[in-house]
């Protein structure tokens, strides 16, 4: 099976510059400088149909094209390594195991869209990943891979690391940009999108670290070859962090044509003595997959019943107290609500109260009515998607008639 | 280190505001009103701006907190690994309640730190401990507080 993201991982050892060069690292970058104009790089990315792995699945080629065509100067390029969706550690793992693969993606991207200043925004708690990235950065500067006239070309790029300070919402691109600008990390109204008006009001690319980790492979092997991996409308491989009631929980790279059932099988299947109740795909903001939907294929396809999102799979068994899971979700979103808009700030707080009463056995008739109103409000009226995220799981629990057995 | 000395490590540019606040927080354990004033003057922004930023992020303390901050991850993966049980055990052993804070310690829930495979995860004064059990959590906390506690 083709591997792109983890192909060169050495178990227990991070690839340093020497290791990375040995396995063909920075060959794509050399190819780009030697043979490709920036618009040819963008064209190759479009051909690949690589979709953003940060959750939303926006095609990288279209994003790069939008920024490449902007007249304003300077432009910026940001790698999003803020990863903080519960159950996810794919970006951190990429940074720890093969930091140069991410950096090569950033450098190629910056060249393609005409950027000379890039940032890597990393979650502040990722100490080891941060060290690996810092070392990789230093090695790049010392080996002519960053700085002035990279590899003898006329292309200059400065790359800076920026540490977040513990806020899930800062993974959202416009909040991330506020955070980088030294402001509170609150989301901004869209449009304008960062591709027009981003960091310091300039056209800005924000790409997820996993997305960028496929860039060098695409340049070397061609966009067409990438587009043929897995499902046609959602191609490529993806990292899946599979955990919960499975035999071999872990991080797996697979083409995106696997059913939920196959994903669970990859992790050794459901543990003996446990019965699957549902799987949740894409962290605490992800959809629930009951037994009847195990043959669905999570992907970035617009028709997908189950969006793959960030790609985590949590297998929840019938042993689990569902009320505790409901509380875990709402605790997370209530804590992480940035407080900018009332429906989310108040709504998550009220919903938490109701679910606590559900847990204590004090759930009453009024709570039942309020519950549906709050779900509607969070689903439809909040300023950014976090509000909507907070009720995705709960809505599914109701849809699949699991709430009834709790009250 | 004085606050001024910490600040001098940074150019007074907007993008350095958060890194500087974090550095002050790390150096003094929290960001006081006095520190907010100094940071604001250094970057040429209002105190409200600096306080607004400092109070936004989980990693930055705008209060002089308890000696030991105990955090237990209750995000979904850790929750399926009995995070709640650890909270209950710590509560009853040390006679505190989740959300409470006194001079000695505070106990609260925290969001996923990405170490889910090694859950349940707790954090003591910012240091992450994985694969915890109730017993292990209590022992670790005792070590922080001095064993006679
Ligand atoms: C609440 C929220 C949290 C997000 N967190 C992250 C994150 O941690 N990492 C990430 O790459 N994208 C995150 N995103 C998506 C980003 O806004 C953005 O779409 C992404 O970084 C773009 O990169 P991509 O196109 O390569 O996926 C989040 C979005 C929302 C609404
Ligand atoms: S929906 Fe929540 S996170 Fe988003 S802006 Fe409103 S309060 Fe902030
Ligand atoms: S859920 Fe606890 S560390 Fe991820």
PDB file of N, CA, C and O in Angstrom, chain A residues 86-89 92 119 124-125 160 162-166 169-170 179-186 243 249-250 284 314 320 324-325 328 331-332 335-336 338, chain B residues 14-19 22 49 51-53 55-60 74-77 79-81 84 88 109-118 123 128:
ATOM      1  N   UNK A  86      -9.732  17.050  20.328  1.00  0.00           N
ATOM      2  CA  UNK A  86      -9.550  15.837  21.132  1.00  0.00           C
ATOM      3  C   UNK A  86      -9.367  14.576  20.282  1.00  0.00           C
ATOM      4  O   UNK A  86     -10.045  14.387  19.277  1.00  0.00           O
ATOM      5  N   UNK A  87      -8.416  13.746  20.684  1.00  0.00           N
ATOM      6  CA  UNK A  87      -8.190  12.485  19.996  1.00  0.00           C
ATOM      7  C   UNK A  87      -7.227  12.579  18.831  1.00  0.00           C
ATOM      8  O   UNK A  87      -6.965  11.588  18.173  1.00  0.00           O
ATOM      9  N   UNK A  88      -6.695  13.756  18.565  1.00  0.00           N
ATOM     10  CA  UNK A  88      -5.808  13.930  17.410  1.00  0.00           C
ATOM     11  C   UNK A  88      -4.366  14.205  17.821  1.00  0.00           C
ATOM     12  O   UNK A  88      -4.110  14.968  18.745  1.00  0.00           O
ATOM     13  N   UNK A  89      -3.449  13.582  17.114  1.00  0.00           N
ATOM     14  CA  UNK A  89      -2.025  13.834  17.358  1.00  0.00           C
ATOM     15  C   UNK A  89      -1.227  13.569  16.093  1.00  0.00           C
ATOM     16  O   UNK A  89      -0.073  13.228  16.124  1.00  0.00           O
ATOM     17  N   UNK A  92       1.289  16.625  15.348  1.00  0.00           N
ATOM     18  CA  UNK A  92       2.391  16.530  16.299  1.00  0.00           C
ATOM     19  C   UNK A  92       3.308  15.375  15.908  1.00  0.00           C
ATOM     20  O   UNK A  92       4.541  15.519  15.898  1.00  0.00           O
ATOM     21  N   UNK A 119       5.416  31.578   8.575  1.00  0.00           N
ATOM     22  CA  UNK A 119       5.347  31.267   9.996  1.00  0.00           C
ATOM     23  C   UNK A 119       4.874  29.831  10.178  1.00  0.00           C
ATOM     24  O   UNK A 119       4.093  29.324   9.373  1.00  0.00           O
ATOM     25  N   UNK A 124       1.449  25.348  21.834  1.00  0.00           N
ATOM     26  CA  UNK A 124       2.470  25.618  22.855  1.00  0.00           C
ATOM     27  C   UNK A 124       2.828  24.434  23.741  1.00  0.00           C
ATOM     28  O   UNK A 124       3.892  24.434  24.360  1.00  0.00           O
ATOM     29  N   UNK A 125       1.956  23.406  23.793  1.00  0.00           N
ATOM     30  CA  UNK A 125       2.295  22.267  24.661  1.00  0.00           C
ATOM     31  C   UNK A 125       3.122  21.208  23.940  1.00  0.00           C
ATOM     32  O   UNK A 125       3.564  20.260  24.553  1.00  0.00           O
ATOM     33  N   UNK A 160       9.619  31.526  10.561  1.00  0.00           N
ATOM     34  CA  UNK A 160       9.668  31.763  12.000  1.00  0.00           C
ATOM     35  C   UNK A 160       8.680  30.835  12.708  1.00  0.00           C
ATOM     36  O   UNK A 160       7.581  30.610  12.204  1.00  0.00           O
ATOM     37  N   UNK A 162       6.154  30.126  15.826  1.00  0.00           N
ATOM     38  CA  UNK A 162       5.353  30.878  16.791  1.00  0.00           C
ATOM     39  C   UNK A 162       4.608  29.879  17.658  1.00  0.00           C
ATOM     40  O   UNK A 162       3.887  29.026  17.155  1.00  0.00           O
ATOM     41  N   UNK A 163       4.803  29.985  18.974  1.00  0.00           N
ATOM     42  CA  UNK A 163       4.142  29.059  19.889  1.00  0.00           C
ATOM     43  C   UNK A 163       2.800  29.601  20.374  1.00  0.00           C
ATOM     44  O   UNK A 163       2.727  30.731  20.842  1.00  0.00           O
ATOM     45  N   UNK A 164       1.751  28.793  20.244  1.00  0.00           N
ATOM     46  CA  UNK A 164       0.442  29.137  20.793  1.00  0.00           C
ATOM     47  C   UNK A 164       0.490  29.035  22.310  1.00  0.00           C
ATOM     48  O   UNK A 164       1.506  28.671  22.892  1.00  0.00           O
ATOM     49  N   UNK A 165      -0.631  29.365  22.945  1.00  0.00           N
ATOM     50  CA  UNK A 165      -0.615  29.409  24.410  1.00  0.00           C
ATOM     51  C   UNK A 165      -1.839  28.716  25.015  1.00  0.00           C
ATOM     52  O   UNK A 165      -2.338  29.135  26.050  1.00  0.00           O
ATOM     53  N   UNK A 166      -2.314  27.676  24.333  1.00  0.00           N
ATOM     54  CA  UNK A 166      -3.411  26.922  24.923  1.00  0.00           C
ATOM     55  C   UNK A 166      -4.769  27.494  24.606  1.00  0.00           C
ATOM     56  O   UNK A 166      -5.399  28.101  25.462  1.00  0.00           O
ATOM     57  N   UNK A 169      -9.436  27.371  19.823  1.00  0.00           N
ATOM     58  CA  UNK A 169      -9.963  28.226  18.760  1.00  0.00           C
ATOM     59  C   UNK A 169      -8.836  28.808  17.895  1.00  0.00           C
ATOM     60  O   UNK A 169      -9.051  29.151  16.733  1.00  0.00           O
ATOM     61  N   UNK A 170      -7.627  28.887  18.432  1.00  0.00           N
ATOM     62  CA  UNK A 170      -6.517  29.436  17.642  1.00  0.00           C
ATOM     63  C   UNK A 170      -6.130  28.531  16.475  1.00  0.00           C
ATOM     64  O   UNK A 170      -5.326  28.924  15.631  1.00  0.00           O
ATOM     65  N   UNK A 179      -4.021  35.835  16.774  1.00  0.00           N
ATOM     66  CA  UNK A 179      -3.081  35.434  17.808  1.00  0.00           C
ATOM     67  C   UNK A 179      -1.648  35.815  17.414  1.00  0.00           C
ATOM     68  O   UNK A 179      -0.890  36.354  18.214  1.00  0.00           O
ATOM     69  N   UNK A 180      -1.310  35.570  16.155  1.00  0.00           N
ATOM     70  CA  UNK A 180       0.019  35.929  15.641  1.00  0.00           C
ATOM     71  C   UNK A 180       0.251  37.442  15.671  1.00  0.00           C
ATOM     72  O   UNK A 180       1.371  37.911  15.835  1.00  0.00           O
ATOM     73  N   UNK A 181      -0.834  38.190  15.517  1.00  0.00           N
ATOM     74  CA  UNK A 181      -0.708  39.655  15.512  1.00  0.00           C
ATOM     75  C   UNK A 181      -0.677  40.229  16.923  1.00  0.00           C
ATOM     76  O   UNK A 181      -0.723  41.442  17.101  1.00  0.00           O
ATOM     77  N   UNK A 182      -0.633  39.339  17.934  1.00  0.00           N
ATOM     78  CA  UNK A 182      -0.551  39.810  19.308  1.00  0.00           C
ATOM     79  C   UNK A 182      -1.888  40.221  19.893  1.00  0.00           C
ATOM     80  O   UNK A 182      -1.949  40.949  20.873  1.00  0.00           O
ATOM     81  N   UNK A 183      -2.975  39.756  19.277  1.00  0.00           N
ATOM     82  CA  UNK A 183      -4.308  40.070  19.796  1.00  0.00           C
ATOM     83  C   UNK A 183      -4.911  38.849  20.480  1.00  0.00           C
ATOM     84  O   UNK A 183      -4.345  37.768  20.439  1.00  0.00           O
ATOM     85  N   UNK A 184      -6.109  39.031  21.064  1.00  0.00           N
ATOM     86  CA  UNK A 184      -6.831  37.868  21.574  1.00  0.00           C
ATOM     87  C   UNK A 184      -7.133  36.958  20.393  1.00  0.00           C
ATOM     88  O   UNK A 184      -7.470  37.441  19.317  1.00  0.00           O
ATOM     89  N   UNK A 185      -7.029  35.650  20.628  1.00  0.00           N
ATOM     90  CA  UNK A 185      -7.218  34.727  19.513  1.00  0.00           C
ATOM     91  C   UNK A 185      -8.678  34.467  19.213  1.00  0.00           C
ATOM     92  O   UNK A 185      -9.155  33.343  19.319  1.00  0.00           O
ATOM     93  N   UNK A 186      -9.385  35.504  18.797  1.00  0.00           N
ATOM     94  CA  UNK A 186     -10.802  35.343  18.438  1.00  0.00           C
ATOM     95  C   UNK A 186     -10.940  35.275  16.929  1.00  0.00           C
ATOM     96  O   UNK A 186     -10.202  35.930  16.202  1.00  0.00           O
ATOM     97  N   UNK A 243      -8.367   4.930  18.378  1.00  0.00           N
ATOM     98  CA  UNK A 243      -8.228   4.713  19.824  1.00  0.00           C
ATOM     99  C   UNK A 243      -9.567   4.275  20.410  1.00  0.00           C
ATOM    100  O   UNK A 243     -10.578   4.250  19.713  1.00  0.00           O
ATOM    101  N   UNK A 249      -4.575   0.303  19.421  1.00  0.00           N
ATOM    102  CA  UNK A 249      -4.791   1.720  19.146  1.00  0.00           C
ATOM    103  C   UNK A 249      -3.471   2.310  18.647  1.00  0.00           C
ATOM    104  O   UNK A 249      -2.391   1.857  19.018  1.00  0.00           O
ATOM    105  N   UNK A 250      -3.561   3.279  17.761  1.00  0.00           N
ATOM    106  CA  UNK A 250      -2.337   3.854  17.200  1.00  0.00           C
ATOM    107  C   UNK A 250      -2.635   4.787  16.049  1.00  0.00           C
ATOM    108  O   UNK A 250      -3.792   5.119  15.770  1.00  0.00           O
ATOM    109  N   UNK A 284     -13.961  15.434  18.898  1.00  0.00           N
ATOM    110  CA  UNK A 284     -15.209  15.717  19.603  1.00  0.00           C
ATOM    111  C   UNK A 284     -16.176  16.554  18.774  1.00  0.00           C
ATOM    112  O   UNK A 284     -17.331  16.708  19.137  1.00  0.00           O
ATOM    113  N   UNK A 314     -12.571   7.325  17.338  1.00  0.00           N
ATOM    114  CA  UNK A 314     -12.694   6.873  18.723  1.00  0.00           C
ATOM    115  C   UNK A 314     -13.776   5.802  18.773  1.00  0.00           C
ATOM    116  O   UNK A 314     -14.931   6.061  18.424  1.00  0.00           O
ATOM    117  N   UNK A 320     -19.311   1.761  27.946  1.00  0.00           N
ATOM    118  CA  UNK A 320     -19.064   3.158  28.302  1.00  0.00           C
ATOM    119  C   UNK A 320     -20.332   3.850  28.783  1.00  0.00           C
ATOM    120  O   UNK A 320     -21.398   3.619  28.234  1.00  0.00           O
ATOM    121  N   UNK A 324     -21.206  10.338  30.354  1.00  0.00           N
ATOM    122  CA  UNK A 324     -19.868  10.897  30.572  1.00  0.00           C
ATOM    123  C   UNK A 324     -19.261  11.400  29.255  1.00  0.00           C
ATOM    124  O   UNK A 324     -18.493  12.358  29.239  1.00  0.00           O
ATOM    125  N   UNK A 325     -19.589  10.733  28.179  1.00  0.00           N
ATOM    126  CA  UNK A 325     -19.082  11.177  26.873  1.00  0.00           C
ATOM    127  C   UNK A 325     -19.757  12.506  26.496  1.00  0.00           C
ATOM    128  O   UNK A 325     -19.095  13.440  26.049  1.00  0.00           O
ATOM    129  N   UNK A 328     -18.114  15.102  28.435  1.00  0.00           N
ATOM    130  CA  UNK A 328     -16.761  15.366  27.955  1.00  0.00           C
ATOM    131  C   UNK A 328     -16.802  16.318  26.755  1.00  0.00           C
ATOM    132  O   UNK A 328     -16.034  17.277  26.672  1.00  0.00           O
ATOM    133  N   UNK A 331     -18.015  19.845  28.017  1.00  0.00           N
ATOM    134  CA  UNK A 331     -16.963  20.461  28.836  1.00  0.00           C
ATOM    135  C   UNK A 331     -15.895  21.058  27.935  1.00  0.00           C
ATOM    136  O   UNK A 331     -15.416  22.173  28.159  1.00  0.00           O
ATOM    137  N   UNK A 332     -15.523  20.300  26.928  1.00  0.00           N
ATOM    138  CA  UNK A 332     -14.489  20.777  26.011  1.00  0.00           C
ATOM    139  C   UNK A 332     -14.918  22.071  25.323  1.00  0.00           C
ATOM    140  O   UNK A 332     -14.201  23.078  25.347  1.00  0.00           O
ATOM    141  N   UNK A 335     -15.329  25.115  27.664  1.00  0.00           N
ATOM    142  CA  UNK A 335     -14.023  25.634  28.066  1.00  0.00           C
ATOM    143  C   UNK A 335     -13.351  26.378  26.918  1.00  0.00           C
ATOM    144  O   UNK A 335     -12.708  27.399  27.099  1.00  0.00           O
ATOM    145  N   UNK A 336     -13.504  25.868  25.719  1.00  0.00           N
ATOM    146  CA  UNK A 336     -12.779  26.426  24.577  1.00  0.00           C
ATOM    147  C   UNK A 336     -13.548  27.522  23.838  1.00  0.00           C
ATOM    148  O   UNK A 336     -12.998  28.164  22.941  1.00  0.00           O
ATOM    149  N   UNK A 338     -14.556  30.919  22.804  1.00  0.00           N
ATOM    150  CA  UNK A 338     -13.704  32.093  23.010  1.00  0.00           C
ATOM    151  C   UNK A 338     -14.465  33.236  23.663  1.00  0.00           C
ATOM    152  O   UNK A 338     -13.881  34.210  24.100  1.00  0.00           O
TER     153      UNK A 338
ATOM    154  N   UNK B  14       4.436  43.950  17.192  1.00  0.00           N
ATOM    155  CA  UNK B  14       3.150  43.349  17.590  1.00  0.00           C
ATOM    156  C   UNK B  14       3.228  41.829  17.714  1.00  0.00           C
ATOM    157  O   UNK B  14       2.685  41.238  18.619  1.00  0.00           O
ATOM    158  N   UNK B  15       3.915  41.197  16.757  1.00  0.00           N
ATOM    159  CA  UNK B  15       3.945  39.737  16.776  1.00  0.00           C
ATOM    160  C   UNK B  15       4.712  39.187  17.980  1.00  0.00           C
ATOM    161  O   UNK B  15       4.659  37.994  18.248  1.00  0.00           O
ATOM    162  N   UNK B  16       5.404  40.049  18.701  1.00  0.00           N
ATOM    163  CA  UNK B  16       6.137  39.578  19.876  1.00  0.00           C
ATOM    164  C   UNK B  16       5.377  39.764  21.183  1.00  0.00           C
ATOM    165  O   UNK B  16       5.883  39.422  22.253  1.00  0.00           O
ATOM    166  N   UNK B  17       4.164  40.327  21.092  1.00  0.00           N
ATOM    167  CA  UNK B  17       3.414  40.575  22.330  1.00  0.00           C
ATOM    168  C   UNK B  17       3.123  39.274  23.072  1.00  0.00           C
ATOM    169  O   UNK B  17       3.450  39.138  24.253  1.00  0.00           O
ATOM    170  N   UNK B  18       2.535  38.308  22.358  1.00  0.00           N
ATOM    171  CA  UNK B  18       2.201  37.045  23.036  1.00  0.00           C
ATOM    172  C   UNK B  18       3.454  36.309  23.527  1.00  0.00           C
ATOM    173  O   UNK B  18       3.499  35.878  24.685  1.00  0.00           O
ATOM    174  N   UNK B  19       4.492  36.182  22.679  1.00  0.00           N
ATOM    175  CA  UNK B  19       5.708  35.532  23.195  1.00  0.00           C
ATOM    176  C   UNK B  19       6.270  36.222  24.438  1.00  0.00           C
ATOM    177  O   UNK B  19       6.717  35.553  25.371  1.00  0.00           O
ATOM    178  N   UNK B  22       4.127  35.396  27.439  1.00  0.00           N
ATOM    179  CA  UNK B  22       4.414  34.017  27.856  1.00  0.00           C
ATOM    180  C   UNK B  22       5.721  33.937  28.639  1.00  0.00           C
ATOM    181  O   UNK B  22       5.832  33.220  29.619  1.00  0.00           O
ATOM    182  N   UNK B  49      -5.346  46.096  26.279  1.00  0.00           N
ATOM    183  CA  UNK B  49      -4.954  45.175  25.200  1.00  0.00           C
ATOM    184  C   UNK B  49      -4.124  44.027  25.781  1.00  0.00           C
ATOM    185  O   UNK B  49      -4.397  42.858  25.548  1.00  0.00           O
ATOM    186  N   UNK B  51      -3.869  43.000  28.879  1.00  0.00           N
ATOM    187  CA  UNK B  51      -4.629  42.158  29.804  1.00  0.00           C
ATOM    188  C   UNK B  51      -5.598  41.256  29.029  1.00  0.00           C
ATOM    189  O   UNK B  51      -5.765  40.085  29.353  1.00  0.00           O
ATOM    190  N   UNK B  52      -6.185  41.840  27.983  1.00  0.00           N
ATOM    191  CA  UNK B  52      -7.108  41.062  27.149  1.00  0.00           C
ATOM    192  C   UNK B  52      -6.426  39.847  26.543  1.00  0.00           C
ATOM    193  O   UNK B  52      -6.988  38.751  26.516  1.00  0.00           O
ATOM    194  N   UNK B  53      -5.218  40.035  26.075  1.00  0.00           N
ATOM    195  CA  UNK B  53      -4.473  38.923  25.476  1.00  0.00           C
ATOM    196  C   UNK B  53      -4.076  37.912  26.566  1.00  0.00           C
ATOM    197  O   UNK B  53      -4.295  36.711  26.438  1.00  0.00           O
ATOM    198  N   UNK B  55      -5.316  37.269  29.460  1.00  0.00           N
ATOM    199  CA  UNK B  55      -6.406  36.524  30.094  1.00  0.00           C
ATOM    200  C   UNK B  55      -7.071  35.561  29.117  1.00  0.00           C
ATOM    201  O   UNK B  55      -7.833  34.693  29.506  1.00  0.00           O
ATOM    202  N   UNK B  56      -6.767  35.694  27.833  1.00  0.00           N
ATOM    203  CA  UNK B  56      -7.422  34.850  26.819  1.00  0.00           C
ATOM    204  C   UNK B  56      -6.911  33.417  26.834  1.00  0.00           C
ATOM    205  O   UNK B  56      -7.647  32.480  26.607  1.00  0.00           O
ATOM    206  N   UNK B  57      -5.614  33.250  27.090  1.00  0.00           N
ATOM    207  CA  UNK B  57      -4.988  31.943  26.888  1.00  0.00           C
ATOM    208  C   UNK B  57      -4.872  31.130  28.178  1.00  0.00           C
ATOM    209  O   UNK B  57      -4.543  31.674  29.231  1.00  0.00           O
ATOM    210  N   UNK B  58      -5.124  29.821  28.036  1.00  0.00           N
ATOM    211  CA  UNK B  58      -5.077  28.929  29.197  1.00  0.00           C
ATOM    212  C   UNK B  58      -3.706  28.884  29.856  1.00  0.00           C
ATOM    213  O   UNK B  58      -3.581  28.699  31.053  1.00  0.00           O
ATOM    214  N   UNK B  59      -2.662  29.019  29.046  1.00  0.00           N
ATOM    215  CA  UNK B  59      -1.312  28.834  29.591  1.00  0.00           C
ATOM    216  C   UNK B  59      -0.818  30.009  30.419  1.00  0.00           C
ATOM    217  O   UNK B  59       0.227  29.940  31.040  1.00  0.00           O
ATOM    218  N   UNK B  60      -1.567  31.115  30.358  1.00  0.00           N
ATOM    219  CA  UNK B  60      -1.095  32.318  31.050  1.00  0.00           C
ATOM    220  C   UNK B  60      -1.962  32.598  32.278  1.00  0.00           C
ATOM    221  O   UNK B  60      -3.182  32.588  32.199  1.00  0.00           O
ATOM    222  N   UNK B  74     -10.128  15.570  30.538  1.00  0.00           N
ATOM    223  CA  UNK B  74     -11.418  14.860  30.487  1.00  0.00           C
ATOM    224  C   UNK B  74     -11.967  14.840  29.060  1.00  0.00           C
ATOM    225  O   UNK B  74     -13.152  14.677  28.846  1.00  0.00           O
ATOM    226  N   UNK B  75     -11.079  15.027  28.070  1.00  0.00           N
ATOM    227  CA  UNK B  75     -11.554  14.936  26.690  1.00  0.00           C
ATOM    228  C   UNK B  75     -11.846  13.473  26.371  1.00  0.00           C
ATOM    229  O   UNK B  75     -11.434  12.573  27.101  1.00  0.00           O
ATOM    230  N   UNK B  76     -12.584  13.272  25.267  1.00  0.00           N
ATOM    231  CA  UNK B  76     -13.271  11.992  25.062  1.00  0.00           C
ATOM    232  C   UNK B  76     -12.376  10.752  25.221  1.00  0.00           C
ATOM    233  O   UNK B  76     -12.767   9.790  25.887  1.00  0.00           O
ATOM    234  N   UNK B  77     -11.182  10.760  24.626  1.00  0.00           N
ATOM    235  CA  UNK B  77     -10.352   9.553  24.700  1.00  0.00           C
ATOM    236  C   UNK B  77      -9.966   9.229  26.141  1.00  0.00           C
ATOM    237  O   UNK B  77     -10.051   8.082  26.566  1.00  0.00           O
ATOM    238  N   UNK B  79     -11.538  10.260  28.712  1.00  0.00           N
ATOM    239  CA  UNK B  79     -12.778   9.960  29.439  1.00  0.00           C
ATOM    240  C   UNK B  79     -13.106   8.467  29.335  1.00  0.00           C
ATOM    241  O   UNK B  79     -13.525   7.861  30.309  1.00  0.00           O
ATOM    242  N   UNK B  80     -12.870   7.884  28.152  1.00  0.00           N
ATOM    243  CA  UNK B  80     -13.139   6.449  28.025  1.00  0.00           C
ATOM    244  C   UNK B  80     -12.076   5.628  28.767  1.00  0.00           C
ATOM    245  O   UNK B  80     -12.184   4.413  28.859  1.00  0.00           O
ATOM    246  N   UNK B  81     -11.046   6.312  29.262  1.00  0.00           N
ATOM    247  CA  UNK B  81     -10.020   5.616  30.040  1.00  0.00           C
ATOM    248  C   UNK B  81     -10.120   5.997  31.510  1.00  0.00           C
ATOM    249  O   UNK B  81      -9.124   6.010  32.226  1.00  0.00           O
ATOM    250  N   UNK B  84     -12.658  10.394  34.899  1.00  0.00           N
ATOM    251  CA  UNK B  84     -13.541  10.812  35.993  1.00  0.00           C
ATOM    252  C   UNK B  84     -13.190  10.149  37.315  1.00  0.00           C
ATOM    253  O   UNK B  84     -13.276  10.754  38.370  1.00  0.00           O
ATOM    254  N   UNK B  88     -12.366  11.885  40.940  1.00  0.00           N
ATOM    255  CA  UNK B  88     -13.066  11.511  42.188  1.00  0.00           C
ATOM    256  C   UNK B  88     -12.063  11.091  43.265  1.00  0.00           C
ATOM    257  O   UNK B  88     -12.182  11.491  44.417  1.00  0.00           O
ATOM    258  N   UNK B 109     -10.363  20.390  35.330  1.00  0.00           N
ATOM    259  CA  UNK B 109     -10.315  19.567  34.126  1.00  0.00           C
ATOM    260  C   UNK B 109      -9.579  20.334  33.037  1.00  0.00           C
ATOM    261  O   UNK B 109      -9.609  21.556  33.019  1.00  0.00           O
ATOM    262  N   UNK B 110      -8.943  19.615  32.141  1.00  0.00           N
ATOM    263  CA  UNK B 110      -8.300  20.320  31.020  1.00  0.00           C
ATOM    264  C   UNK B 110      -8.642  19.621  29.699  1.00  0.00           C
ATOM    265  O   UNK B 110      -9.147  18.493  29.679  1.00  0.00           O
ATOM    266  N   UNK B 111      -8.356  20.306  28.604  1.00  0.00           N
ATOM    267  CA  UNK B 111      -8.636  19.775  27.276  1.00  0.00           C
ATOM    268  C   UNK B 111      -7.506  18.860  26.820  1.00  0.00           C
ATOM    269  O   UNK B 111      -6.380  18.961  27.309  1.00  0.00           O
ATOM    270  N   UNK B 112      -7.812  18.027  25.850  1.00  0.00           N
ATOM    271  CA  UNK B 112      -6.876  17.073  25.250  1.00  0.00           C
ATOM    272  C   UNK B 112      -5.528  17.730  24.954  1.00  0.00           C
ATOM    273  O   UNK B 112      -5.459  18.814  24.407  1.00  0.00           O
ATOM    274  N   UNK B 113      -4.451  17.047  25.346  1.00  0.00           N
ATOM    275  CA  UNK B 113      -3.114  17.541  25.037  1.00  0.00           C
ATOM    276  C   UNK B 113      -2.428  16.668  23.984  1.00  0.00           C
ATOM    277  O   UNK B 113      -1.218  16.720  23.803  1.00  0.00           O
ATOM    278  N   UNK B 114      -3.214  15.826  23.313  1.00  0.00           N
ATOM    279  CA  UNK B 114      -2.680  15.041  22.202  1.00  0.00           C
ATOM    280  C   UNK B 114      -1.895  13.810  22.604  1.00  0.00           C
ATOM    281  O   UNK B 114      -1.217  13.200  21.783  1.00  0.00           O
ATOM    282  N   UNK B 115      -1.980  13.420  23.873  1.00  0.00           N
ATOM    283  CA  UNK B 115      -1.274  12.219  24.322  1.00  0.00           C
ATOM    284  C   UNK B 115      -2.275  11.105  24.601  1.00  0.00           C
ATOM    285  O   UNK B 115      -2.044  10.243  25.455  1.00  0.00           O
ATOM    286  N   UNK B 116      -3.368  11.135  23.839  1.00  0.00           N
ATOM    287  CA  UNK B 116      -4.526  10.271  24.070  1.00  0.00           C
ATOM    288  C   UNK B 116      -4.165   8.791  24.171  1.00  0.00           C
ATOM    289  O   UNK B 116      -4.728   8.067  24.976  1.00  0.00           O
ATOM    290  N   UNK B 117      -3.234   8.329  23.332  1.00  0.00           N
ATOM    291  CA  UNK B 117      -2.893   6.904  23.324  1.00  0.00           C
ATOM    292  C   UNK B 117      -2.330   6.472  24.673  1.00  0.00           C
ATOM    293  O   UNK B 117      -2.417   5.311  25.035  1.00  0.00           O
ATOM    294  N   UNK B 118      -1.740   7.430  25.381  1.00  0.00           N
ATOM    295  CA  UNK B 118      -1.124   7.115  26.675  1.00  0.00           C
ATOM    296  C   UNK B 118      -1.996   7.590  27.836  1.00  0.00           C
ATOM    297  O   UNK B 118      -1.519   7.813  28.936  1.00  0.00           O
ATOM    298  N   UNK B 123      -1.826  16.701  34.488  1.00  0.00           N
ATOM    299  CA  UNK B 123      -0.751  17.687  34.397  1.00  0.00           C
ATOM    300  C   UNK B 123      -0.581  18.310  35.777  1.00  0.00           C
ATOM    301  O   UNK B 123      -1.555  18.726  36.389  1.00  0.00           O
ATOM    302  N   UNK B 128       3.348  17.089  32.096  1.00  0.00           N
ATOM    303  CA  UNK B 128       2.377  16.065  31.708  1.00  0.00           C
ATOM    304  C   UNK B 128       2.784  14.695  32.244  1.00  0.00           C
ATOM    305  O   UNK B 128       3.949  14.304  32.158  1.00  0.00           O
TER     306      UNK B 128
END
